[in-house]
Coordinates of C-alpha atoms in Angstrom, one line a residue:
X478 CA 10.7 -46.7 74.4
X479 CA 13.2 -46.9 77.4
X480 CA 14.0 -43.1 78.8
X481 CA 17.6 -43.7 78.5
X482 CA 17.4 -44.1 74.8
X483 CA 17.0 -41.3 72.2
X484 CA 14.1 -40.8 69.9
X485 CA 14.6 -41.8 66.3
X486 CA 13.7 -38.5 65.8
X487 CA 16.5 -37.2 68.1
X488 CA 18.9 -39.2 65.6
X489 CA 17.3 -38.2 62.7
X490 CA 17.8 -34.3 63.1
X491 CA 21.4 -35.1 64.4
X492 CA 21.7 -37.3 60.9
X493 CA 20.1 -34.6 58.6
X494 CA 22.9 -31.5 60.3
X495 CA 25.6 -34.0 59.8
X496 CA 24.9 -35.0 56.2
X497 CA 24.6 -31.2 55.3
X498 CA 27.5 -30.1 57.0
X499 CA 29.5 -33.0 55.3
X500 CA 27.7 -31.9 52.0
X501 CA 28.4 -28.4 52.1
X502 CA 32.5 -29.3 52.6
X503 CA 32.3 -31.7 49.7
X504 CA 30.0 -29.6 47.1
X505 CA 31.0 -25.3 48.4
X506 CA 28.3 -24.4 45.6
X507 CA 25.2 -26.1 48.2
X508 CA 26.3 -23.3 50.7
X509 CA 25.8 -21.2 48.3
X510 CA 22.7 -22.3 47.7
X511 CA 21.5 -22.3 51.3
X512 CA 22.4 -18.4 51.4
X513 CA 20.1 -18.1 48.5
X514 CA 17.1 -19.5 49.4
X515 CA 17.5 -18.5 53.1
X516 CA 17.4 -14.8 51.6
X517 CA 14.5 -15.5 49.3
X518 CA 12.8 -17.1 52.3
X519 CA 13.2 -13.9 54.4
X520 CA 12.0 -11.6 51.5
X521 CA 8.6 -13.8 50.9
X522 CA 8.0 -13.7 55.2
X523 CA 8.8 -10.1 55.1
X524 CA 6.2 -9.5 52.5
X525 CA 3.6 -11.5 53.0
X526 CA 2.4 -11.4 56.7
X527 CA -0.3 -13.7 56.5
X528 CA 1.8 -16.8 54.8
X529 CA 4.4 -16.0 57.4
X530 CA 1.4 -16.2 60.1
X531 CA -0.5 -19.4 58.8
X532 CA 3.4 -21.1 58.8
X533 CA 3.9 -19.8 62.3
X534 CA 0.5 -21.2 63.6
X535 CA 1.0 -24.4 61.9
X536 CA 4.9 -25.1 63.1
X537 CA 5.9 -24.7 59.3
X538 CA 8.0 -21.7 59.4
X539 CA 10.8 -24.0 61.7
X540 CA 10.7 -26.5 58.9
X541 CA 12.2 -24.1 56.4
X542 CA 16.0 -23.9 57.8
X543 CA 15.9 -28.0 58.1
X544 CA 17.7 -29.8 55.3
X545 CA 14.3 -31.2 52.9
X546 CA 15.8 -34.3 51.0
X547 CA 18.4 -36.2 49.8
X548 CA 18.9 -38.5 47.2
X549 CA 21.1 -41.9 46.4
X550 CA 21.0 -44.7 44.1
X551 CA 21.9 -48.1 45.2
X552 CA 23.3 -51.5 42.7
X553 CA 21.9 -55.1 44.9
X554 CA 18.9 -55.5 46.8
X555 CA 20.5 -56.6 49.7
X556 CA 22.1 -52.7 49.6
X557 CA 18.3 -51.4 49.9
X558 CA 17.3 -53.6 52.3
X559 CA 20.5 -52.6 54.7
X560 CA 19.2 -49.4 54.0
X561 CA 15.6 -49.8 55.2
X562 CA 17.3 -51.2 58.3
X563 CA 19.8 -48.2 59.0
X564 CA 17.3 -45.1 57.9
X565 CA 14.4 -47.2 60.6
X566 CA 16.6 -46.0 63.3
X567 CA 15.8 -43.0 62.8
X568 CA 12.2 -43.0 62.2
X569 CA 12.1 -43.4 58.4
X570 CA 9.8 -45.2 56.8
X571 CA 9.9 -46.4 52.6
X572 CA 6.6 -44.1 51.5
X573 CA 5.9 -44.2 47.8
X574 CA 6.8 -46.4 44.7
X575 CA 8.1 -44.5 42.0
X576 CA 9.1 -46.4 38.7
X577 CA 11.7 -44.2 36.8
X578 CA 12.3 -46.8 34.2
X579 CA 9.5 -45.7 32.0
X580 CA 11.2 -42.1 32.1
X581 CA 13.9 -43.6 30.4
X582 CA 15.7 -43.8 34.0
X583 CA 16.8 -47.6 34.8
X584 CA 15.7 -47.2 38.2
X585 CA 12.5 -47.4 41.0
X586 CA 12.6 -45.9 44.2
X587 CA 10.8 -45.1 47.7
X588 CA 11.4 -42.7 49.9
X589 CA 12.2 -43.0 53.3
X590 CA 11.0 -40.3 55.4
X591 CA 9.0 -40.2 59.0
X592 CA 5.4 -40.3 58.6
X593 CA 3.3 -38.9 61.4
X594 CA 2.7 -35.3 61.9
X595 CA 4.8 -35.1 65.5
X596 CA 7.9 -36.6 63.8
X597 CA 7.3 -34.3 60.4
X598 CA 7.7 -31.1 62.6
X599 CA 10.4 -32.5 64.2
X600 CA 12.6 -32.7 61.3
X601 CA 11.1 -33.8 58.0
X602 CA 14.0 -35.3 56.4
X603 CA 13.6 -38.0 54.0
X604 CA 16.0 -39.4 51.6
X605 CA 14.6 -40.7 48.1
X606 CA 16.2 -43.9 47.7
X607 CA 17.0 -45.6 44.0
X608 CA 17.5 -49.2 43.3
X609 CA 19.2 -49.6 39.8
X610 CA 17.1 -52.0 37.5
X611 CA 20.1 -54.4 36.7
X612 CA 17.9 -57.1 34.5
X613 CA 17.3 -53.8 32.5
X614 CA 20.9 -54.0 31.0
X615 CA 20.7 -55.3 27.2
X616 CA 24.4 -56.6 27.1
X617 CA 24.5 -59.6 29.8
X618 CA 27.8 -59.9 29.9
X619 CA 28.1 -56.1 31.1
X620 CA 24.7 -57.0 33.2
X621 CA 26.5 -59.5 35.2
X622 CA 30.0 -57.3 35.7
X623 CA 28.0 -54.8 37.2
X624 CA 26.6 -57.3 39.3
X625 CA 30.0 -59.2 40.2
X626 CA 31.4 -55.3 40.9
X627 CA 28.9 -54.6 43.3
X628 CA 28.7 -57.8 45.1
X629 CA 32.6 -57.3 46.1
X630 CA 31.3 -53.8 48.4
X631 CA 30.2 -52.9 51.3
X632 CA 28.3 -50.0 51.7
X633 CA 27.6 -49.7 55.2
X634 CA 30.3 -50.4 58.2
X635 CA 30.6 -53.0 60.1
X636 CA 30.1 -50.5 63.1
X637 CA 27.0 -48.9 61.5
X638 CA 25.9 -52.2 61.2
X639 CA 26.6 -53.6 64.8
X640 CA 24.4 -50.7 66.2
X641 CA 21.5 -51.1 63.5
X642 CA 21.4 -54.8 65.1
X643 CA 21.9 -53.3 68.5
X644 CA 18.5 -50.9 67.8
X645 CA 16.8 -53.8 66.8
X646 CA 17.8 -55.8 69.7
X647 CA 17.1 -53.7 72.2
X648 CA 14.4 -51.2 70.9
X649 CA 16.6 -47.9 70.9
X650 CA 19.8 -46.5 71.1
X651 CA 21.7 -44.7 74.5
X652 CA 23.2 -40.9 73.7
X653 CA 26.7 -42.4 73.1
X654 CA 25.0 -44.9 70.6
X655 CA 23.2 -42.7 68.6
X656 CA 26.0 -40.0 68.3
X657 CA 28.8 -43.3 67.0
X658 CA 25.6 -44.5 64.8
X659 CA 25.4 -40.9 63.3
X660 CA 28.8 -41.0 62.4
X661 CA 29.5 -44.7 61.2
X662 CA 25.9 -44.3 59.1
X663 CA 27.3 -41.0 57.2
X664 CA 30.6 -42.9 56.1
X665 CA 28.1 -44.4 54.0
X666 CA 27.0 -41.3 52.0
X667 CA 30.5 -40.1 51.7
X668 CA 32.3 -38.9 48.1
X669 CA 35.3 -41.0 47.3
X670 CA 37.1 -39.7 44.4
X671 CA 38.7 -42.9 43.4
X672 CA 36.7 -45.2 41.8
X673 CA 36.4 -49.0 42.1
X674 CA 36.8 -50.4 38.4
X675 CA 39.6 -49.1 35.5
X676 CA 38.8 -46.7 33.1
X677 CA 37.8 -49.1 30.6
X678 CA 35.3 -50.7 32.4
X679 CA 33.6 -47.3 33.3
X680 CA 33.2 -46.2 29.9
X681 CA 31.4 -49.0 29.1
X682 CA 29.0 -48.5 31.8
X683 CA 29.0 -44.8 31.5
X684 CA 28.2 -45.7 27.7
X685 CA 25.2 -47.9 28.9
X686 CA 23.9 -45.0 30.9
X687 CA 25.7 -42.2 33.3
X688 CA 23.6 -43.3 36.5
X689 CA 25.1 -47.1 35.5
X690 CA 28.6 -46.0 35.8
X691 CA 27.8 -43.5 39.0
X692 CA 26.1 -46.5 41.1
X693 CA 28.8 -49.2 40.2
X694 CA 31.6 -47.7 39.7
X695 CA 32.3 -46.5 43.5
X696 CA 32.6 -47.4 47.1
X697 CA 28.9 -46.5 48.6
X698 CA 25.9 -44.6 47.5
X699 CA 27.3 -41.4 47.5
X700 CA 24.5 -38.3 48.6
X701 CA 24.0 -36.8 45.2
X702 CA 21.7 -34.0 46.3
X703 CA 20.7 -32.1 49.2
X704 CA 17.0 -29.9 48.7
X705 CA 16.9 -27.0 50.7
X706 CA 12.8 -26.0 50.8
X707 CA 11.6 -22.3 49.5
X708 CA 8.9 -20.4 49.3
X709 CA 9.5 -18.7 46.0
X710 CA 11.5 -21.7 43.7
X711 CA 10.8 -18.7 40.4
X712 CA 12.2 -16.0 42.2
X713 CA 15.4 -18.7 43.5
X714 CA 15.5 -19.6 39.7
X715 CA 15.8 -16.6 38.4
X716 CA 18.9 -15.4 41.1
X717 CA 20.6 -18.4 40.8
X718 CA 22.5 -16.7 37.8
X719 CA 23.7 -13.8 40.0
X720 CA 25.1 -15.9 42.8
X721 CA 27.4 -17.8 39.9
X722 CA 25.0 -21.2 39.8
X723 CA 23.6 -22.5 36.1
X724 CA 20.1 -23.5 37.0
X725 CA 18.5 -26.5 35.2
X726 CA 16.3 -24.9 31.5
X727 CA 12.6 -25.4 33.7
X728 CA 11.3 -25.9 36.7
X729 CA 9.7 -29.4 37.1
X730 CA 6.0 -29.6 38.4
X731 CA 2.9 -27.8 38.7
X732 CA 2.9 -24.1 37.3
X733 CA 2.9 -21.0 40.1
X734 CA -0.6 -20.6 41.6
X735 CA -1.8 -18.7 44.5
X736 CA -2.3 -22.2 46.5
X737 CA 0.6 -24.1 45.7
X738 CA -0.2 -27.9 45.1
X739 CA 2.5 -30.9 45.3
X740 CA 6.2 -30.0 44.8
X741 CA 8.4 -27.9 42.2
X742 CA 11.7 -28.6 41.6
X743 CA 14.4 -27.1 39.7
X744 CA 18.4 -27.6 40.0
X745 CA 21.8 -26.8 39.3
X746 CA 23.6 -28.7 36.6
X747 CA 26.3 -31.2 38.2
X748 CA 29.7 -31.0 38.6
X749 CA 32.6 -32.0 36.4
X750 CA 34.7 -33.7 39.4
X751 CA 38.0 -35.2 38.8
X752 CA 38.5 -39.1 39.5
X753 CA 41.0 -41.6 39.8
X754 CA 40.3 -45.0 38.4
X755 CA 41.3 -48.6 40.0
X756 CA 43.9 -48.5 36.9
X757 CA 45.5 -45.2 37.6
X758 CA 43.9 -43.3 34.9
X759 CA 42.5 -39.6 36.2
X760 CA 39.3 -38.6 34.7
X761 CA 36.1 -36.7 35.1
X762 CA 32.6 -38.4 37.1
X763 CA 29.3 -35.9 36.4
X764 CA 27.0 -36.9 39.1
X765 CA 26.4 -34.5 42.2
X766 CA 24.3 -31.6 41.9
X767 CA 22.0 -28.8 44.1
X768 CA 18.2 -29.4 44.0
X769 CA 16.0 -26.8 45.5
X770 CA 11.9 -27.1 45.7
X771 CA 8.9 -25.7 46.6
X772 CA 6.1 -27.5 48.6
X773 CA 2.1 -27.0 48.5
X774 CA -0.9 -28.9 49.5
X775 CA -0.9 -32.4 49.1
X776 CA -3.9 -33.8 47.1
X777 CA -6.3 -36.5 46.8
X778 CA -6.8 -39.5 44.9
X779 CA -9.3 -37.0 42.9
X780 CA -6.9 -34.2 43.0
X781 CA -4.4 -36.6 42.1
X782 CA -5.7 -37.5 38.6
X783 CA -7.1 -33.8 37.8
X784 CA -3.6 -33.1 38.3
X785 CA -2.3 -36.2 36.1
X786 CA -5.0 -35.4 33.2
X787 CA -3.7 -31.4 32.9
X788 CA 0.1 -32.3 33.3
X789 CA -0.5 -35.0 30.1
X790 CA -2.3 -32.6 28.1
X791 CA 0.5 -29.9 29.1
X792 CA 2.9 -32.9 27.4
X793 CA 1.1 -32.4 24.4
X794 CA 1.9 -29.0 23.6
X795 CA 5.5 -28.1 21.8
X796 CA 8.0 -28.7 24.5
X797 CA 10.3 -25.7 25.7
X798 CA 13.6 -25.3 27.2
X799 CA 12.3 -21.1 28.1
X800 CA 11.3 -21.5 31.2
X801 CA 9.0 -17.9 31.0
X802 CA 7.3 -19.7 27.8
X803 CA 7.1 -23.1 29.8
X804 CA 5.6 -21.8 32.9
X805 CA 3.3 -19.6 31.0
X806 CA 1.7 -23.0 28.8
X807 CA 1.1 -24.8 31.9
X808 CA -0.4 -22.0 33.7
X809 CA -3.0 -21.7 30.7
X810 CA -3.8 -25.7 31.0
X811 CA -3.9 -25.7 34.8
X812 CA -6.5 -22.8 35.0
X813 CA -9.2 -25.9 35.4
X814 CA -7.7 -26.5 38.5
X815 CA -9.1 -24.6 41.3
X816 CA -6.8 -22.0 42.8
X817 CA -8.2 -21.8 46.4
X818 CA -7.7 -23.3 49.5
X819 CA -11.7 -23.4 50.3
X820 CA -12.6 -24.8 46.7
X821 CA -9.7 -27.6 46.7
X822 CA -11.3 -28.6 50.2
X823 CA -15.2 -28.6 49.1
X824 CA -14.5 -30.4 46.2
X825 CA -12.3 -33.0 48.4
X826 CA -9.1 -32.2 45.8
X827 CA -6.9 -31.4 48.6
X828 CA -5.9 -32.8 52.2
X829 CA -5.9 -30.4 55.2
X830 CA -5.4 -30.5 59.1
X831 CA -8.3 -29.4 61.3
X832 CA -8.6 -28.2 64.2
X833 CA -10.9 -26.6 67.4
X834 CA -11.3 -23.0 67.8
X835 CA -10.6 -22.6 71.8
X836 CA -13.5 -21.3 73.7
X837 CA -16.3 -21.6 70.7
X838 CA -19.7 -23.4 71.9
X839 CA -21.6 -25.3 68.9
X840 CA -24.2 -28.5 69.4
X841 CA -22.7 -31.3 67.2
X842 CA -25.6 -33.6 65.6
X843 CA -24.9 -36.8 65.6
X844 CA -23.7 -38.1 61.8
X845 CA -21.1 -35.2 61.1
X846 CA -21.1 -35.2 56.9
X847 CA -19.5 -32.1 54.9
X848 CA -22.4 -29.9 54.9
X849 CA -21.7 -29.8 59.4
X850 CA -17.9 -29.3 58.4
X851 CA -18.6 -26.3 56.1
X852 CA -20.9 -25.2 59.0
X853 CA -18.5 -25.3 61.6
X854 CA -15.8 -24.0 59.5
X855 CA -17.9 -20.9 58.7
X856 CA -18.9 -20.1 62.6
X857 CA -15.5 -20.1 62.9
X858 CA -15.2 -23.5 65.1
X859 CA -13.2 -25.4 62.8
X860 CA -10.1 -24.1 61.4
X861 CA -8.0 -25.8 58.9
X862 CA -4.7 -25.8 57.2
X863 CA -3.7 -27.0 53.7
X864 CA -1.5 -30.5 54.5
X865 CA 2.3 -30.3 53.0
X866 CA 3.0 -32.8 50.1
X867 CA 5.9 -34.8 51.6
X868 CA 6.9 -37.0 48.8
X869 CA 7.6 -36.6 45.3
X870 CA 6.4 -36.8 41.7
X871 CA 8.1 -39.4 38.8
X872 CA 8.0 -36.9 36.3
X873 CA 9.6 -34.4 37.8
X874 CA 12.1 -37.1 39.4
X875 CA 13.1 -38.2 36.1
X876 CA 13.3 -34.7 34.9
X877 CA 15.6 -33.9 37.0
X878 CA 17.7 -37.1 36.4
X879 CA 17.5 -37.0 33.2
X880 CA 18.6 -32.9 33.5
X881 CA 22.1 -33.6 35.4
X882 CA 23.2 -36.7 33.1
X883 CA 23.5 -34.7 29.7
X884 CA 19.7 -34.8 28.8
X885 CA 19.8 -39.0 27.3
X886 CA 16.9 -40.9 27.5
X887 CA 17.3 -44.0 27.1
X888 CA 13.2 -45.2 25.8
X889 CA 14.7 -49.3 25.8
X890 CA 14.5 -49.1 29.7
X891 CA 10.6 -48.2 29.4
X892 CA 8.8 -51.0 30.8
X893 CA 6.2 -52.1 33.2
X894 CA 6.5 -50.8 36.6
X895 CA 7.7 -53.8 39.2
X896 CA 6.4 -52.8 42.6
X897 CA 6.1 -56.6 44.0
X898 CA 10.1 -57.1 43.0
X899 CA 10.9 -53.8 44.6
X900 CA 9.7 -54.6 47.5
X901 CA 10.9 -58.2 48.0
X902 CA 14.1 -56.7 47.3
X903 CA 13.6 -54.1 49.7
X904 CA 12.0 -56.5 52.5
X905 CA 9.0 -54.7 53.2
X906 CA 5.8 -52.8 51.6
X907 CA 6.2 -49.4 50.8
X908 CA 3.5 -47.4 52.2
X909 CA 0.9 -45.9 50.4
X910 CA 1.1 -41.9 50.4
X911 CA -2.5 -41.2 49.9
X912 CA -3.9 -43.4 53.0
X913 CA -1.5 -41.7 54.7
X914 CA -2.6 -38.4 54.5
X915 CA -6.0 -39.6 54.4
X916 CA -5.6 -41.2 57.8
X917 CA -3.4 -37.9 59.1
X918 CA -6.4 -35.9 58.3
X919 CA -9.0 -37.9 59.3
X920 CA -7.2 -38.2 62.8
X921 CA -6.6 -34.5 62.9
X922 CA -10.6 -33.9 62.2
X923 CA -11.6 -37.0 64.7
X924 CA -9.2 -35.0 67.5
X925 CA -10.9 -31.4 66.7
X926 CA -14.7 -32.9 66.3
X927 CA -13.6 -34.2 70.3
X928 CA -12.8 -31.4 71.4
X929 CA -16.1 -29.7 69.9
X930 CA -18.0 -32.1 71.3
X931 CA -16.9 -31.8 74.8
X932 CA -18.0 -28.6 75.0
X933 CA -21.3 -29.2 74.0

């Protein structure tokens, strides 16, 4: 890329500040938030010396006080597709398909987020990124209002879009670019409290389904959550209370363990926030809440369906809204998954980074299989670190909809997942998470195993 034009990461971390800035004016409980898991943060490093170590060596720890994700929902295809267009500027790629409609959700989704490790530790922002299933609407003629509704906005500004085309064009954007792009591009994400269509015509769409009336029913795709990352998502749970913020009943995902695995989410329930319709009506719009989660080791396809198989027999059991009793039945069904960093890696459950011990001489044979990987890990000339799960988990997606729009499921929108119409509508393939971390870590073991071998 031309020198006088600034990295899509660049933009990316000047997008992410912006966007929580703007959030934290329009939603004062997410500050709150922030001071909570900033002080949780600071209580698990001041404990634990060796997690606050291995995040220090491995350019975690900086990640932590960056903004994790957001999270809009979008009416037309040609909306996503913009989309794709505005968050490639700044080195965000769709990763992921993720159908919510057989959650009861009427939605699928991707999530844009950059994808190699330089850009992750540069600022791992990613925004997850909902189309709403309009041919999933029973009632046509309310299917093709929404439709005719949407059609009539525009989401993204002309200006935001004349630099989009200018990045394009020209392959980057100059300082005074990025900084107008930054700003036109978060107009998009803005709350408006008055909405596009009369009162009337919102309750029947809020009657369909909340998330209906909250995507077609205003200017843009409002942001209606930013996810500040901890380290100890029970311990932020169980203070939310004190600081005045009603967590969600449970905490979504995987139970604690020593070696955290994927992502755990919990939330606070959304805010009653006072509207004005196109009629003149005032009312109320439940939509925008605070998310926080927890990240751990990123798994195989293997580790993957392990993980699938104990979560679906956890589904069996009586369900709970105690979240001691909850945590406590999963942790009894996830004891058959290994709890150990060296296990999850023998038994290839887990991906990891690797890496050459400076100044260590070993003779390399020449087919490297995982009984010479073990052996240089336990001379001490490989070293390697668990890989952070980037991207998200449909269940715990849809709990957490389903959580901040008064607990409906709707079971009509279950259907089959549609990842060829997703991404003709988005204009591109999504890429697949699990190559990708198999490729990172293969490159990340190809480097180290160079290094070894030059000092042969």
């Amino acid at each position: 890329m031309d020198a006088a034009y600034v990295s899509a990461d660049d933009i990316r971390d000047q997008f992410s500040k912006a966007m929580s800035a703007m959030y934290q004016q329009e939603v004062p409980q997410y500050g709150t938030l922030l001071s909570l898991v900033e002080s949780v943060n600071h209580d698990v490093l001041a404990q634990d010396a060796a997690l606050a170590h291995t995040l220090k060596s491995s350019d975690e720890l900086a990640r932590l006080s960056v903004e994790r994700h957001g999270a809009i929902r979008v009416g037309l295809p040609e909306e996503l597709s913009l989309l794709r267009r505005m968050f490639a500027v700044m080195g965000m790629h769709p990763v992921g398909y993720y159908d919510l409609a057989a959650a009861g959700v009427p939605v699928h989704s991707t999530a844009f987020r950059p994808v190699d490790d330089d850009a992750l530790k540069r600022n791992p922002f990613r925004v997850f990124t909902s189309l709403l299933r309009l041919e999933l609407i029973e009632n046509p003629q309310l299917r093709e209002q929404a439709r005719e509704i949407l059609s009539r906005r525009e989401i993204v500004t002309p200006e935001a879009q004349a630099l989009i085309a200018r990045c394009e064009e020209q392959g980057g954007l100059n300082a005074a670019d990025a900084k107008a792009f930054v700003q036109a591009a978060l107009d998009t994400f803005r709350w408006h409290h008055d909405a596009t269509v009369d009162r009337a015509t919102y309750d029947r769409l809020h009657q369909e389904h909340r998330l209906i009336a909250d995507v077609v029913s205003f200017r843009g795709p409002h942001i209606n959550h930013l996810t500040p990352r901890t380290l100890d998502i029970d311990a932020v749970q169980q203070q939310m209370p004190s600081v005045g913020i009603d967590p969600k009943a449970v905490i979504e995902g995987p139970p604690r363990r020593r070696c955290p695995i994927l992502l755990r989410q919990t939330s606070f329930k959304a805010l009653e926030e006072t509207i004005t319709f196109a009629d003149s009506v005032v009312g109320l719009h439940t939509a925008r809440f605070g998310e926080i989660e927890q990240r751990g080791v990123a798994l195989t396809q293997k580790g993957r369906a392990l993980y699938d198989r104990l979560l679906a027999k956890s589904q069996q059991l009586p369900p709970t809204k105690d979240n001691s009793a909850h945590q406590a039945q999963l942790a009894e069904v996830f004891q058959a998954f290994p709890d150990d960093h060296a296990t999850l890696r023998r038994e290839g459950l887990a991906f990891f980074h690797y890496q050459a011990v400076p100044d260590t001489n070993v003779s390399l044979p020449a087919q490297i299989n995982a009984d010479t990987l073990e052996a240089l890990i336990e001379q001490g000339a490989l070293t390697c670190q668990p890989m952070i799960y980037e991207d998200f988990l449909p269940v715990s997606a849809a709990g957490i909809f389903q959580s901040n729009l008064g607990g409906e499921q709707r079971d009509e929108y279950a259907s089959q997942a549609n990842q060829a119409q997703f991404e003709r509508d988005l204009g591109a393939s999504v890429i697949d998470e699990i190559a990708l971390y198999a490729s990172r870590q293969q490159a990340s073991l190809d480097k180290a195993l160079a290094a070894l071998g030059g000092r042969c």
